[in-house]
Amino acid sequence: MKVSVIICTYNYAHLISETIESVLNQSYPQEKIEIIVVDDGSTDNTKEVVQKFKNKVTYIHKNNEGQTSAFNVGFNNSNGEVIFFLDSDDLFYPDKIKKVCEVYQKYNAKAVYNSLLLFGDDIKSKEFASRNYSLNFINKINENTYKMNYKDIKNSYHFLAETSGQSYKRELLKKIFSCPLNISPHLDFYLQAMTLLYEDIYVLALPLTGYRQHSQSFSSAYKSKNTDKKQKEIAKIKFIRDVLNTHIDKEPAKTIADSINNHLYYLKYNLEKAKNNKSKGLVYLLKYKTSPTTPQEKFKNKLRYIYQLFIDNKELST
């Protein structure tokens, strides 16, 4: 099975060699791996660094338009049966492609995600990205493999993996690409939502991707109290919800759109909390539907959220 690894980069010349080498060091047969680096208008020496790998890597330079534009270009220039996405500050661990492809073959899967392991200067010990929490709400197939159906997000939206933890069969991506440019940097959120319109998503709960944490990463910006960034995030998630609402011919569309709408209450709560507007934040928090289904569990969760809002003042995880 031939695979394509599409690496999106912008001014990461100091990191991209390590990222490319992580793909070249895969246990999967190297002759079956196509590496495409899409440079989204870097102004540093990214081109010179990538070209040192010569014919091992296809390098494409384009004008700066954002992550989504870069992955659109990468997909249009790829040939693999399975498409892997990789941000240029992240890494693939050696068995990543091999183990993910085993899931494709065993279950005839169309989309396979995997767990991400946090690393970087701000991480003192190895820990998983918080997305593993979502595995509690989807179907467990075996010790390390899970499967999400659109019905699994009926109560609340469960995001499974960032871009570098996502992969897809080409036949599925043909139904989704090209992606709207204005969703950057939420392409991963968009791809998961759109995939559930057509297929189940398999998740391999193994740390196969290194997810770098540093001051320039989007995850660091997300955790900040910058209200402008939070407002922009809400606008982009609303756009994704509205895209889903145009797919009225597909039965899962309403379920997914409703779950995203519920997720927006949580994002609005975080925005108001960042503004120190606790009363308005509480209104959104009370509208937010949590995953537990029994009235007792819901009530206990609401009490916990209210306590954190007024007393603890910590970020909540969905």
mmCIF file with all atom_site columns, C-alpha atoms in Angstrom, residues 97-264:
data_model
loop_
_atom_site.group_PDB
_atom_site.id
_atom_site.type_symbol
_atom_site.label_atom_id
_atom_site.label_alt_id
_atom_site.label_comp_id
_atom_site.label_asym_id
_atom_site.label_entity_id
_atom_site.label_seq_id
_atom_site.pdbx_PDB_ins_code
_atom_site.Cartn_x
_atom_site.Cartn_y
_atom_site.Cartn_z
_atom_site.occupancy
_atom_site.B_iso_or_equiv
_atom_site.pdbx_formal_charge
_atom_site.auth_seq_id
_atom_site.auth_comp_id
_atom_site.auth_asym_id
_atom_site.auth_atom_id
_atom_site.pdbx_PDB_model_num
ATOM 1   C CA . ILE A 1 97  ? 2.862   4.271  9.303  1.00 0.00 ? 97  ILE A CA 1
ATOM 2   C CA . LYS A 1 98  ? 3.196   0.507  9.709  1.00 0.00 ? 98  LYS A CA 1
ATOM 3   C CA . LYS A 1 99  ? 0.733   0.260  12.600 1.00 0.00 ? 99  LYS A CA 1
ATOM 4   C CA . VAL A 1 100 ? -1.790  2.660  11.071 1.00 0.00 ? 100 VAL A CA 1
ATOM 5   C CA . CYS A 1 101 ? -1.733  0.772  7.752  1.00 0.00 ? 101 CYS A CA 1
ATOM 6   C CA . GLU A 1 102 ? -2.380  -2.479 9.635  1.00 0.00 ? 102 GLU A CA 1
ATOM 7   C CA . VAL A 1 103 ? -5.644  -0.952 10.885 1.00 0.00 ? 103 VAL A CA 1
ATOM 8   C CA . TYR A 1 104 ? -6.606  0.050  7.335  1.00 0.00 ? 104 TYR A CA 1
ATOM 9   C CA . GLN A 1 105 ? -6.036  -3.471 6.096  1.00 0.00 ? 105 GLN A CA 1
ATOM 10  C CA . LYS A 1 106 ? -7.607  -5.332 9.021  1.00 0.00 ? 106 LYS A CA 1
ATOM 11  C CA . TYR A 1 107 ? -10.842 -3.321 9.212  1.00 0.00 ? 107 TYR A CA 1
ATOM 12  C CA . ASN A 1 108 ? -11.110 -1.946 5.671  1.00 0.00 ? 108 ASN A CA 1
ATOM 13  C CA . ALA A 1 109 ? -11.039 1.471  7.338  1.00 0.00 ? 109 ALA A CA 1
ATOM 14  C CA . LYS A 1 110 ? -11.330 4.764  5.480  1.00 0.00 ? 110 LYS A CA 1
ATOM 15  C CA . ALA A 1 111 ? -9.976  7.031  8.244  1.00 0.00 ? 111 ALA A CA 1
ATOM 16  C CA . VAL A 1 112 ? -7.503  6.134  11.010 1.00 0.00 ? 112 VAL A CA 1
ATOM 17  C CA . TYR A 1 113 ? -6.305  8.457  13.767 1.00 0.00 ? 113 TYR A CA 1
ATOM 18  C CA . ASN A 1 114 ? -3.748  7.779  16.482 1.00 0.00 ? 114 ASN A CA 1
ATOM 19  C CA . SER A 1 115 ? -2.802  9.166  19.886 1.00 0.00 ? 115 SER A CA 1
ATOM 20  C CA . LEU A 1 116 ? -0.290  11.999 20.155 1.00 0.00 ? 116 LEU A CA 1
ATOM 21  C CA . LEU A 1 117 ? 2.445   12.255 22.762 1.00 0.00 ? 117 LEU A CA 1
ATOM 22  C CA . LEU A 1 118 ? 3.284   15.749 23.974 1.00 0.00 ? 118 LEU A CA 1
ATOM 23  C CA . PHE A 1 119 ? 6.923   16.807 23.886 1.00 0.00 ? 119 PHE A CA 1
ATOM 24  C CA . GLY A 1 120 ? 8.935   20.026 23.955 1.00 0.00 ? 120 GLY A CA 1
ATOM 25  C CA . ASP A 1 121 ? 10.595  22.483 26.288 1.00 0.00 ? 121 ASP A CA 1
ATOM 26  C CA . ASP A 1 122 ? 7.443   23.033 28.330 1.00 0.00 ? 122 ASP A CA 1
ATOM 27  C CA . ILE A 1 123 ? 6.756   19.319 28.864 1.00 0.00 ? 123 ILE A CA 1
ATOM 28  C CA . LYS A 1 124 ? 8.588   17.944 31.904 1.00 0.00 ? 124 LYS A CA 1
ATOM 29  C CA . SER A 1 125 ? 7.426   14.359 31.504 1.00 0.00 ? 125 SER A CA 1
ATOM 30  C CA . LYS A 1 126 ? 5.878   12.332 28.711 1.00 0.00 ? 126 LYS A CA 1
ATOM 31  C CA . GLU A 1 127 ? 2.119   12.700 28.611 1.00 0.00 ? 127 GLU A CA 1
ATOM 32  C CA . PHE A 1 128 ? -0.627  12.130 26.070 1.00 0.00 ? 128 PHE A CA 1
ATOM 33  C CA . ALA A 1 129 ? -2.554  14.915 24.419 1.00 0.00 ? 129 ALA A CA 1
ATOM 34  C CA . SER A 1 130 ? -5.854  15.358 26.261 1.00 0.00 ? 130 SER A CA 1
ATOM 35  C CA . ARG A 1 131 ? -7.766  13.906 23.286 1.00 0.00 ? 131 ARG A CA 1
ATOM 36  C CA . ASN A 1 132 ? -7.451  10.410 24.790 1.00 0.00 ? 132 ASN A CA 1
ATOM 37  C CA . TYR A 1 133 ? -10.296 11.447 27.096 1.00 0.00 ? 133 TYR A CA 1
ATOM 38  C CA . SER A 1 134 ? -12.638 11.196 24.105 1.00 0.00 ? 134 SER A CA 1
ATOM 39  C CA . LEU A 1 135 ? -11.987 7.472  23.791 1.00 0.00 ? 135 LEU A CA 1
ATOM 40  C CA . ASN A 1 136 ? -14.224 6.922  26.827 1.00 0.00 ? 136 ASN A CA 1
ATOM 41  C CA . PHE A 1 137 ? -17.245 7.758  24.675 1.00 0.00 ? 137 PHE A CA 1
ATOM 42  C CA . ILE A 1 138 ? -16.693 5.648  21.558 1.00 0.00 ? 138 ILE A CA 1
ATOM 43  C CA . ASN A 1 139 ? -16.759 1.944  20.725 1.00 0.00 ? 139 ASN A CA 1
ATOM 44  C CA . LYS A 1 140 ? -13.749 -0.101 21.856 1.00 0.00 ? 140 LYS A CA 1
ATOM 45  C CA . ILE A 1 141 ? -12.858 -2.867 19.395 1.00 0.00 ? 141 ILE A CA 1
ATOM 46  C CA . ASN A 1 142 ? -9.812  -4.312 21.128 1.00 0.00 ? 142 ASN A CA 1
ATOM 47  C CA . GLU A 1 143 ? -7.107  -3.279 23.573 1.00 0.00 ? 143 GLU A CA 1
ATOM 48  C CA . ASN A 1 144 ? -5.745  -0.420 21.433 1.00 0.00 ? 144 ASN A CA 1
ATOM 49  C CA . THR A 1 145 ? -8.354  0.158  18.723 1.00 0.00 ? 145 THR A CA 1
ATOM 50  C CA . TYR A 1 146 ? -11.526 2.232  18.900 1.00 0.00 ? 146 TYR A CA 1
ATOM 51  C CA . LYS A 1 147 ? -14.178 3.251  16.386 1.00 0.00 ? 147 LYS A CA 1
ATOM 52  C CA . MET A 1 148 ? -16.257 6.442  16.308 1.00 0.00 ? 148 MET A CA 1
ATOM 53  C CA . ASN A 1 149 ? -19.599 6.667  14.560 1.00 0.00 ? 149 ASN A CA 1
ATOM 54  C CA . TYR A 1 150 ? -21.405 9.987  14.161 1.00 0.00 ? 150 TYR A CA 1
ATOM 55  C CA . LYS A 1 151 ? -23.969 8.793  16.722 1.00 0.00 ? 151 LYS A CA 1
ATOM 56  C CA . ASP A 1 152 ? -21.196 8.752  19.364 1.00 0.00 ? 152 ASP A CA 1
ATOM 57  C CA . ILE A 1 153 ? -21.170 12.561 19.432 1.00 0.00 ? 153 ILE A CA 1
ATOM 58  C CA . LYS A 1 154 ? -24.902 12.966 20.029 1.00 0.00 ? 154 LYS A CA 1
ATOM 59  C CA . ASN A 1 155 ? -24.424 14.357 23.555 1.00 0.00 ? 155 ASN A CA 1
ATOM 60  C CA . SER A 1 156 ? -21.309 16.453 22.977 1.00 0.00 ? 156 SER A CA 1
ATOM 61  C CA . TYR A 1 157 ? -18.600 16.805 20.353 1.00 0.00 ? 157 TYR A CA 1
ATOM 62  C CA . HIS A 1 158 ? -15.533 14.649 20.978 1.00 0.00 ? 158 HIS A CA 1
ATOM 63  C CA . PHE A 1 159 ? -12.454 15.778 19.080 1.00 0.00 ? 159 PHE A CA 1
ATOM 64  C CA . LEU A 1 160 ? -10.085 12.855 18.501 1.00 0.00 ? 160 LEU A CA 1
ATOM 65  C CA . ALA A 1 161 ? -6.720  14.019 17.111 1.00 0.00 ? 161 ALA A CA 1
ATOM 66  C CA . GLU A 1 162 ? -4.834  17.012 15.785 1.00 0.00 ? 162 GLU A CA 1
ATOM 67  C CA . THR A 1 163 ? -3.712  17.116 12.142 1.00 0.00 ? 163 THR A CA 1
ATOM 68  C CA . SER A 1 164 ? -0.508  15.149 12.705 1.00 0.00 ? 164 SER A CA 1
ATOM 69  C CA . GLY A 1 165 ? -2.517  12.291 14.194 1.00 0.00 ? 165 GLY A CA 1
ATOM 70  C CA . GLN A 1 166 ? -4.925  11.992 11.252 1.00 0.00 ? 166 GLN A CA 1
ATOM 71  C CA . SER A 1 167 ? -4.797  9.840  8.106  1.00 0.00 ? 167 SER A CA 1
ATOM 72  C CA . TYR A 1 168 ? -7.304  9.008  5.373  1.00 0.00 ? 168 TYR A CA 1
ATOM 73  C CA . LYS A 1 169 ? -7.900  6.821  2.353  1.00 0.00 ? 169 LYS A CA 1
ATOM 74  C CA . ARG A 1 170 ? -7.670  8.831  -0.859 1.00 0.00 ? 170 ARG A CA 1
ATOM 75  C CA . GLU A 1 171 ? -11.156 7.751  -1.922 1.00 0.00 ? 171 GLU A CA 1
ATOM 76  C CA . LEU A 1 172 ? -12.617 9.442  1.167  1.00 0.00 ? 172 LEU A CA 1
ATOM 77  C CA . LEU A 1 173 ? -10.609 12.653 0.835  1.00 0.00 ? 173 LEU A CA 1
ATOM 78  C CA . LYS A 1 174 ? -11.818 13.056 -2.744 1.00 0.00 ? 174 LYS A CA 1
ATOM 79  C CA . LYS A 1 175 ? -15.280 13.652 -1.259 1.00 0.00 ? 175 LYS A CA 1
ATOM 80  C CA . ILE A 1 176 ? -13.969 16.328 1.129  1.00 0.00 ? 176 ILE A CA 1
ATOM 81  C CA . PHE A 1 177 ? -11.177 18.233 -0.655 1.00 0.00 ? 177 PHE A CA 1
ATOM 82  C CA . SER A 1 178 ? -10.574 21.007 -1.508 1.00 0.00 ? 178 SER A CA 1
ATOM 83  C CA . CYS A 1 179 ? -11.218 22.421 1.971  1.00 0.00 ? 179 CYS A CA 1
ATOM 84  C CA . PRO A 1 180 ? -12.331 26.035 2.643  1.00 0.00 ? 180 PRO A CA 1
ATOM 85  C CA . LEU A 1 181 ? -9.320  28.258 3.276  1.00 0.00 ? 181 LEU A CA 1
ATOM 86  C CA . ASN A 1 182 ? -10.903 30.251 6.092  1.00 0.00 ? 182 ASN A CA 1
ATOM 87  C CA . ILE A 1 183 ? -10.989 27.301 8.513  1.00 0.00 ? 183 ILE A CA 1
ATOM 88  C CA . SER A 1 184 ? -7.222  27.466 9.214  1.00 0.00 ? 184 SER A CA 1
ATOM 89  C CA . PRO A 1 185 ? -5.912  26.479 11.724 1.00 0.00 ? 185 PRO A CA 1
ATOM 90  C CA . HIS A 1 186 ? -8.936  24.227 12.400 1.00 0.00 ? 186 HIS A CA 1
ATOM 91  C CA . LEU A 1 187 ? -8.507  21.876 9.450  1.00 0.00 ? 187 LEU A CA 1
ATOM 92  C CA . ASP A 1 188 ? -8.297  18.882 11.815 1.00 0.00 ? 188 ASP A CA 1
ATOM 93  C CA . PHE A 1 189 ? -11.668 19.765 13.383 1.00 0.00 ? 189 PHE A CA 1
ATOM 94  C CA . TYR A 1 190 ? -13.206 20.235 9.921  1.00 0.00 ? 190 TYR A CA 1
ATOM 95  C CA . LEU A 1 191 ? -11.832 16.948 8.566  1.00 0.00 ? 191 LEU A CA 1
ATOM 96  C CA . GLN A 1 192 ? -13.177 14.951 11.509 1.00 0.00 ? 192 GLN A CA 1
ATOM 97  C CA . ALA A 1 193 ? -16.637 16.483 11.154 1.00 0.00 ? 193 ALA A CA 1
ATOM 98  C CA . MET A 1 194 ? -16.762 15.945 7.390  1.00 0.00 ? 194 MET A CA 1
ATOM 99  C CA . THR A 1 195 ? -15.425 12.391 7.648  1.00 0.00 ? 195 THR A CA 1
ATOM 100 C CA . LEU A 1 196 ? -18.268 11.420 9.980  1.00 0.00 ? 196 LEU A CA 1
ATOM 101 C CA . LEU A 1 197 ? -20.719 12.388 7.234  1.00 0.00 ? 197 LEU A CA 1
ATOM 102 C CA . TYR A 1 198 ? -19.445 9.444  5.210  1.00 0.00 ? 198 TYR A CA 1
ATOM 103 C CA . GLU A 1 199 ? -17.482 6.973  7.343  1.00 0.00 ? 199 GLU A CA 1
ATOM 104 C CA . ASP A 1 200 ? -16.586 5.784  10.827 1.00 0.00 ? 200 ASP A CA 1
ATOM 105 C CA . ILE A 1 201 ? -13.239 6.873  12.245 1.00 0.00 ? 201 ILE A CA 1
ATOM 106 C CA . TYR A 1 202 ? -10.875 4.282  13.711 1.00 0.00 ? 202 TYR A CA 1
ATOM 107 C CA . VAL A 1 203 ? -8.538  5.382  16.475 1.00 0.00 ? 203 VAL A CA 1
ATOM 108 C CA . LEU A 1 204 ? -5.323  3.591  17.373 1.00 0.00 ? 204 LEU A CA 1
ATOM 109 C CA . ALA A 1 205 ? -4.656  4.459  21.017 1.00 0.00 ? 205 ALA A CA 1
ATOM 110 C CA . LEU A 1 206 ? -0.891  4.252  20.715 1.00 0.00 ? 206 LEU A CA 1
ATOM 111 C CA . PRO A 1 207 ? 1.608   7.162  20.984 1.00 0.00 ? 207 PRO A CA 1
ATOM 112 C CA . LEU A 1 208 ? 2.677   7.160  17.336 1.00 0.00 ? 208 LEU A CA 1
ATOM 113 C CA . THR A 1 209 ? 2.964   10.929 16.819 1.00 0.00 ? 209 THR A CA 1
ATOM 114 C CA . GLY A 1 210 ? 5.044   13.465 18.702 1.00 0.00 ? 210 GLY A CA 1
ATOM 115 C CA . TYR A 1 211 ? 3.037   16.659 19.247 1.00 0.00 ? 211 TYR A CA 1
ATOM 116 C CA . ARG A 1 212 ? 5.474   19.473 19.938 1.00 0.00 ? 212 ARG A CA 1
ATOM 117 C CA . GLN A 1 213 ? 4.525   22.176 22.445 1.00 0.00 ? 213 GLN A CA 1
ATOM 118 C CA . HIS A 1 214 ? 6.267   25.530 22.085 1.00 0.00 ? 214 HIS A CA 1
ATOM 119 C CA . SER A 1 215 ? 5.477   29.230 22.161 1.00 0.00 ? 215 SER A CA 1
ATOM 120 C CA . GLN A 1 216 ? 4.641   29.416 18.423 1.00 0.00 ? 216 GLN A CA 1
ATOM 121 C CA . SER A 1 217 ? 2.378   26.379 18.283 1.00 0.00 ? 217 SER A CA 1
ATOM 122 C CA . PHE A 1 218 ? -1.365  26.801 17.864 1.00 0.00 ? 218 PHE A CA 1
ATOM 123 C CA . SER A 1 219 ? -2.067  24.776 21.004 1.00 0.00 ? 219 SER A CA 1
ATOM 124 C CA . SER A 1 220 ? -0.125  27.318 23.060 1.00 0.00 ? 220 SER A CA 1
ATOM 125 C CA . ALA A 1 221 ? -2.106  30.163 21.528 1.00 0.00 ? 221 ALA A CA 1
ATOM 126 C CA . TYR A 1 222 ? -5.341  28.308 22.237 1.00 0.00 ? 222 TYR A CA 1
ATOM 127 C CA . LYS A 1 223 ? -4.531  28.095 25.943 1.00 0.00 ? 223 LYS A CA 1
ATOM 128 C CA . SER A 1 224 ? -3.841  31.816 26.177 1.00 0.00 ? 224 SER A CA 1
ATOM 129 C CA . LYS A 1 225 ? -6.364  34.344 27.460 1.00 0.00 ? 225 LYS A CA 1
ATOM 130 C CA . ASN A 1 226 ? -6.243  36.253 24.164 1.00 0.00 ? 226 ASN A CA 1
ATOM 131 C CA . THR A 1 227 ? -9.936  37.019 23.632 1.00 0.00 ? 227 THR A CA 1
ATOM 132 C CA . ASP A 1 228 ? -9.437  38.021 19.993 1.00 0.00 ? 228 ASP A CA 1
ATOM 133 C CA . LYS A 1 229 ? -8.062  34.549 19.163 1.00 0.00 ? 229 LYS A CA 1
ATOM 134 C CA . LYS A 1 230 ? -10.934 32.904 21.026 1.00 0.00 ? 230 LYS A CA 1
ATOM 135 C CA . GLN A 1 231 ? -13.470 34.988 19.079 1.00 0.00 ? 231 GLN A CA 1
ATOM 136 C CA . LYS A 1 232 ? -11.842 34.016 15.791 1.00 0.00 ? 232 LYS A CA 1
ATOM 137 C CA . GLU A 1 233 ? -11.949 30.358 16.816 1.00 0.00 ? 233 GLU A CA 1
ATOM 138 C CA . ILE A 1 234 ? -15.673 30.622 17.548 1.00 0.00 ? 234 ILE A CA 1
ATOM 139 C CA . ALA A 1 235 ? -16.273 32.216 14.131 1.00 0.00 ? 235 ALA A CA 1
ATOM 140 C CA . LYS A 1 236 ? -14.432 29.392 12.366 1.00 0.00 ? 236 LYS A CA 1
ATOM 141 C CA . ILE A 1 237 ? -16.205 26.634 14.288 1.00 0.00 ? 237 ILE A CA 1
ATOM 142 C CA . LYS A 1 238 ? -19.525 28.325 13.436 1.00 0.00 ? 238 LYS A CA 1
ATOM 143 C CA . PHE A 1 239 ? -18.506 28.262 9.778  1.00 0.00 ? 239 PHE A CA 1
ATOM 144 C CA . ILE A 1 240 ? -17.807 24.513 9.989  1.00 0.00 ? 240 ILE A CA 1
ATOM 145 C CA . ARG A 1 241 ? -21.220 23.970 11.592 1.00 0.00 ? 241 ARG A CA 1
ATOM 146 C CA . ASP A 1 242 ? -22.861 25.958 8.794  1.00 0.00 ? 242 ASP A CA 1
ATOM 147 C CA . VAL A 1 243 ? -21.054 23.882 6.147  1.00 0.00 ? 243 VAL A CA 1
ATOM 148 C CA . LEU A 1 244 ? -22.504 20.754 7.723  1.00 0.00 ? 244 LEU A CA 1
ATOM 149 C CA . ASN A 1 245 ? -25.976 22.294 7.650  1.00 0.00 ? 245 ASN A CA 1
ATOM 150 C CA . THR A 1 246 ? -25.716 22.477 3.839  1.00 0.00 ? 246 THR A CA 1
ATOM 151 C CA . HIS A 1 247 ? -25.481 18.659 3.687  1.00 0.00 ? 247 HIS A CA 1
ATOM 152 C CA . ILE A 1 248 ? -29.159 18.094 4.378  1.00 0.00 ? 248 ILE A CA 1
ATOM 153 C CA . ASP A 1 249 ? -29.107 15.063 2.059  1.00 0.00 ? 249 ASP A CA 1
ATOM 154 C CA . LYS A 1 250 ? -26.873 13.196 4.511  1.00 0.00 ? 250 LYS A CA 1
ATOM 155 C CA . GLU A 1 251 ? -28.568 11.779 7.602  1.00 0.00 ? 251 GLU A CA 1
ATOM 156 C CA . PRO A 1 252 ? -25.605 12.335 10.010 1.00 0.00 ? 252 PRO A CA 1
ATOM 157 C CA . ALA A 1 253 ? -25.303 16.059 9.171  1.00 0.00 ? 253 ALA A CA 1
ATOM 158 C CA . LYS A 1 254 ? -27.844 17.317 11.720 1.00 0.00 ? 254 LYS A CA 1
ATOM 159 C CA . THR A 1 255 ? -26.396 15.209 14.559 1.00 0.00 ? 255 THR A CA 1
ATOM 160 C CA . ILE A 1 256 ? -22.858 16.454 13.900 1.00 0.00 ? 256 ILE A CA 1
ATOM 161 C CA . ALA A 1 257 ? -23.952 20.077 13.420 1.00 0.00 ? 257 ALA A CA 1
ATOM 162 C CA . ASP A 1 258 ? -25.979 19.968 16.652 1.00 0.00 ? 258 ASP A CA 1
ATOM 163 C CA . SER A 1 259 ? -23.028 18.562 18.589 1.00 0.00 ? 259 SER A CA 1
ATOM 164 C CA . ILE A 1 260 ? -20.780 21.328 17.229 1.00 0.00 ? 260 ILE A CA 1
ATOM 165 C CA . ASN A 1 261 ? -23.391 23.897 18.176 1.00 0.00 ? 261 ASN A CA 1
ATOM 166 C CA . ASN A 1 262 ? -23.283 22.481 21.696 1.00 0.00 ? 262 ASN A CA 1
ATOM 167 C CA . HIS A 1 263 ? -19.465 22.694 21.613 1.00 0.00 ? 263 HIS A CA 1
ATOM 168 C CA . LEU A 1 264 ? -19.807 26.387 20.767 1.00 0.00 ? 264 LEU A CA 1
#
